[in-house]
Short mmCIF file of C-alpha atoms in Angstrom, two decimals:
data_model
loop_
_atom_site.label_atom_id
_atom_site.label_comp_id
_atom_site.label_asym_id
_atom_site.label_seq_id
_atom_site.Cartn_x
_atom_site.Cartn_y
_atom_site.Cartn_z
CA MET P 1 0.00 0.00 0.00
CA SER P 2 1.54 3.30 -1.09
CA SER P 3 1.99 6.27 1.22
CA ARG P 4 -0.32 8.30 -1.02
CA THR P 5 -3.05 5.69 -0.63
CA LEU P 6 -2.63 5.68 3.15
CA VAL P 7 -2.93 9.48 3.29
CA ARG P 8 -6.09 9.35 1.18
CA ASP P 9 -7.64 6.59 3.27
CA ARG P 10 -6.93 8.40 6.53
CA GLN P 11 -8.47 11.53 5.12
CA ARG P 12 -11.60 9.68 3.99
CA ILE P 13 -12.06 8.07 7.40
CA ALA P 14 -11.45 11.36 9.22
CA GLN P 15 -13.98 13.20 7.06
CA LEU P 16 -16.67 10.55 7.47
CA ALA P 17 -16.04 10.31 11.21
CA ALA P 18 -16.25 14.09 11.49
CA ARG P 19 -19.57 14.18 9.63
CA GLN P 20 -20.99 11.47 11.86
CA MET P 21 -19.87 13.26 15.03
CA ALA P 22 -21.32 16.55 13.84
CA GLN P 23 -24.65 14.93 13.03
CA SER P 24 -24.91 12.91 16.23
CA GLY P 25 -23.46 15.44 18.65
CA SER P 26 -21.10 12.77 19.98
CA ARG P 27 -17.41 13.56 20.41
CA ASP P 28 -16.30 9.94 20.85
CA THR P 29 -13.58 10.00 18.23
CA ARG P 30 -12.51 6.40 18.71
CA GLN P 31 -16.01 5.07 18.13
CA ALA P 32 -16.58 7.40 15.17
CA VAL P 33 -13.31 6.46 13.49
CA HIS P 34 -13.89 2.72 13.78
CA LYS P 35 -17.46 3.08 12.55
CA ALA P 36 -16.32 5.17 9.56
CA ALA P 37 -13.53 2.73 8.72
CA HIS P 38 -15.99 -0.17 8.82
CA GLU P 39 -18.44 1.63 6.53
CA LEU P 40 -15.66 2.42 4.06
CA GLY P 41 -14.30 -1.12 4.17
CA LEU P 42 -10.89 0.09 5.36
CA ARG P 43 -9.69 -2.35 7.99
CA SER P 44 -5.94 -1.88 8.38
CA PRO P 45 -4.78 -0.03 11.53
CA ALA P 46 -2.35 1.86 9.29
CA GLN P 47 -5.31 3.43 7.50
CA LEU P 48 -6.75 5.01 10.65
CA PRO P 49 -6.27 8.76 11.17
CA ASP P 50 -4.84 10.18 14.36
CA GLN P 51 -6.64 12.43 16.82
CA ALA P 52 -5.38 15.65 15.25
CA GLN P 53 -6.62 14.65 11.79
CA VAL P 54 -10.11 13.89 13.07
CA THR P 55 -10.28 17.11 15.08
CA GLU P 56 -9.18 19.11 12.04
CA ALA P 57 -11.78 17.39 9.85
CA LEU P 58 -14.48 18.06 12.43
CA HIS P 59 -13.60 21.75 12.61
CA GLU P 60 -13.69 22.00 8.83
CA HIS P 61 -17.06 20.26 8.64
CA LEU P 62 -18.52 22.55 11.28
CA ARG P 63 -17.10 25.62 9.54
CA LEU P 64 -18.79 24.63 6.29
CA PHE P 65 -22.08 23.16 7.46
CA ALA P 66 -22.92 24.08 11.05
CA PRO P 67 -25.53 26.80 11.67
CA ALA P 68 -24.32 30.20 12.80
CA SER P 69 -26.05 29.64 16.14
CA ARG P 70 -23.37 27.06 17.02
CA LEU P 71 -20.90 29.86 17.67
CA ASP P 72 -23.29 31.38 20.20
CA ALA P 73 -23.56 28.01 21.94
CA LEU P 74 -19.77 27.69 22.03
CA LYS P 75 -19.38 31.20 23.41
CA ALA P 76 -21.94 30.53 26.15
CA ARG P 77 -20.22 27.29 27.15
CA ARG P 78 -16.79 28.86 27.23
CA GLU P 79 -18.09 31.61 29.49
CA ALA P 80 -19.68 28.97 31.73
CA ALA P 81 -16.38 27.09 31.72
CA ARG P 82 -14.50 30.24 32.67
CA GLN P 83 -16.74 30.75 35.69
CA ALA P 84 -16.51 27.09 36.68
CA LEU P 85 -12.71 27.11 36.52
CA GLN P 86 -12.76 29.96 39.02
CA PHE P 87 -15.43 28.35 41.18
CA LEU P 88 -13.60 25.01 41.40
CA GLN P 89 -10.10 26.40 41.79
CA ASP P 90 -9.41 24.34 44.94
CA PHE P 91 -9.37 21.21 42.74
CA SER P 92 -6.87 22.49 40.13
CA PRO P 93 -9.51 22.24 37.37
CA ARG P 94 -8.74 21.86 33.68
CA LEU P 95 -11.14 22.30 30.78
CA VAL P 96 -11.16 19.47 28.21
CA GLY P 97 -13.22 18.29 25.26
CA ALA P 98 -15.35 20.06 22.68
CA VAL P 99 -15.72 23.34 24.57
CA LEU P 100 -11.95 23.66 24.70
CA ASP P 101 -11.19 22.61 21.12
CA GLY P 102 -14.02 24.70 19.67
CA SER P 103 -16.22 21.94 18.25
CA ALA P 104 -18.99 22.30 20.86
CA ASP P 105 -22.63 22.86 19.94
CA ARG P 106 -25.76 23.43 22.03
CA TYR P 107 -25.81 19.78 23.10
CA SER P 108 -22.20 19.68 24.31
CA PRO P 109 -21.47 19.51 28.03
CA VAL P 110 -18.71 21.50 29.66
CA GLN P 111 -16.20 18.77 30.49
CA MET P 112 -13.63 19.39 33.20
CA HIS P 113 -10.96 17.43 35.02
CA LEU P 114 -10.68 18.02 38.75
CA HIS P 115 -7.70 16.76 40.72
CA SER P 116 -7.95 15.26 44.17
CA ASP P 117 -6.68 12.15 45.89
CA GLU P 118 -9.93 12.17 47.87
CA PRO P 119 -12.80 12.14 45.34
CA GLU P 120 -15.35 12.49 48.14
CA ALA P 121 -14.01 16.02 48.69
CA VAL P 122 -15.64 17.01 45.39
CA GLN P 123 -18.92 15.50 46.56
CA HIS P 124 -18.75 17.43 49.83
CA PHE P 125 -17.96 20.65 47.98
CA LEU P 126 -20.93 20.27 45.64
CA GLU P 127 -23.22 19.41 48.54
CA ASN P 128 -22.04 22.43 50.53
CA GLN P 129 -22.73 24.62 47.51
CA ARG P 130 -26.17 23.01 47.16
CA ILE P 131 -25.50 21.81 43.65
CA PRO P 132 -27.60 18.70 42.90
CA ALA P 133 -25.23 16.43 41.00
CA HIS P 134 -25.45 12.84 39.80
CA LEU P 135 -22.48 10.53 40.26
CA GLY P 136 -21.44 8.28 37.41
CA THR P 137 -18.16 6.97 35.99
CA ARG P 138 -16.07 7.61 32.91
CA GLN P 139 -13.24 5.58 31.42
CA LEU P 140 -9.92 7.30 30.81
CA ARG P 141 -6.50 5.96 30.00
CA LEU P 142 -4.05 7.31 32.54
CA GLN P 143 -1.38 5.08 31.00
CA ARG P 144 -0.99 3.17 27.77
CA GLY P 145 -3.01 0.03 27.36
CA ARG P 146 -5.05 0.51 30.49
CA ALA P 147 -8.37 2.27 31.04
CA THR P 148 -9.37 3.43 34.50
CA ALA P 149 -12.92 4.05 35.72
CA LEU P 150 -13.08 7.45 37.38
CA PRO P 151 -15.90 9.20 39.27
CA CYS P 152 -17.76 11.80 37.23
CA TRP P 153 -20.21 14.30 38.68
CA GLN P 154 -22.90 15.57 36.30
CA PHE P 155 -25.31 18.46 36.70
CA ASP P 156 -26.97 21.30 34.79
CA ALA P 157 -26.52 25.00 35.47
CA ASP P 158 -28.42 27.68 33.55
CA GLY P 159 -29.33 25.17 30.86
CA ILE P 160 -25.75 23.99 30.31
CA ALA P 161 -24.61 20.47 31.21
CA PHE P 162 -21.43 19.93 33.20
CA GLU P 163 -19.30 16.82 33.62
CA LEU P 164 -16.67 16.94 36.37
CA LEU P 165 -14.29 14.00 36.16
CA VAL P 166 -12.17 13.49 39.28
CA LEU P 167 -8.57 12.39 38.64
CA PRO P 168 -5.72 11.71 41.07
CA HIS P 169 -3.54 14.72 41.77
CA SER P 170 -0.64 13.10 39.90
CA ALA P 171 -2.60 13.53 36.64
CA LEU P 172 -1.81 17.23 36.75
CA ARG P 173 1.74 16.34 35.73
CA GLN P 174 0.82 13.41 33.49
CA PRO P 175 -2.39 14.10 31.52
CA PRO P 176 -4.65 11.26 30.36
CA LEU P 177 -4.09 9.85 26.89
CA GLN P 178 -6.32 10.47 23.91
CA PRO P 179 -8.28 7.48 22.61
CA LEU P 180 -6.78 7.23 19.13
CA ASP P 181 -3.06 7.75 19.37
CA ASP P 182 -1.83 7.87 22.98
CA THR P 183 -0.97 11.57 22.78
CA PRO P 184 -1.62 13.67 25.90
CA MET P 185 -5.17 15.00 26.12
CA PRO P 186 -5.34 18.78 25.53
CA ARG P 187 -6.42 20.61 28.66
CA ALA P 188 -6.58 24.24 29.76
CA SER P 189 -6.40 26.09 33.03
CA LEU P 190 -8.34 29.32 33.52
CA THR P 191 -5.41 31.40 32.27
CA GLN P 192 -4.90 29.16 29.24
CA LEU P 193 -8.60 29.28 28.35
CA GLN P 194 -8.61 33.06 28.55
CA GLN P 195 -5.51 33.19 26.34
CA ARG P 196 -7.13 30.90 23.77
CA ILE P 197 -10.31 32.94 23.66
CA ALA P 198 -8.30 36.14 23.25
CA ALA P 199 -6.22 34.63 20.43
CA GLU P 200 -9.27 33.30 18.56
CA THR P 201 -11.20 36.57 18.82
CA ALA P 202 -8.30 38.90 18.03
CA PRO P 203 -8.81 40.90 14.81
CA GLY P 204 -6.90 39.80 11.73
#
């Protein structure tokens, strides 16, 4: 298989996966990529795109086809994320996911990583603030080849969904891995989010 063919196949999978994610509202890149590869009949691991290729294809699809109202939804969620990063500062919070990378729509939750070696501290904090939250779990890979189930608190505030995933404090230095290619998951502190917003809204 030539390198040109591999590049073309990865691009086809990334574009189909991006379209499926945009239509479904899901941001599960691993699931979308494997579904797209199956539909296209491309079965070799070498033909699969990496995380950056899928994210780029998703952004391009949204730029071309998403309604203008999506940008309002993204702006609202980034402002909600900014406030939450301040509110949860005792847990060294980091913004992750679609709100950070700019692919969020009106269905996207604000996804954050909190850091504590005592997950119940997050529960006590939410209870003290009278925030009714539901406890679930999410799978993340904190190291290669191994997924870990982590507590995840979910709630709505002003019509926006939040997901607060509680990681051990050591994950501040060693971020979780992305599902497709084992690269570190992009995350942003309050300062980094503000810098990103400023850079994306700067004229020219």
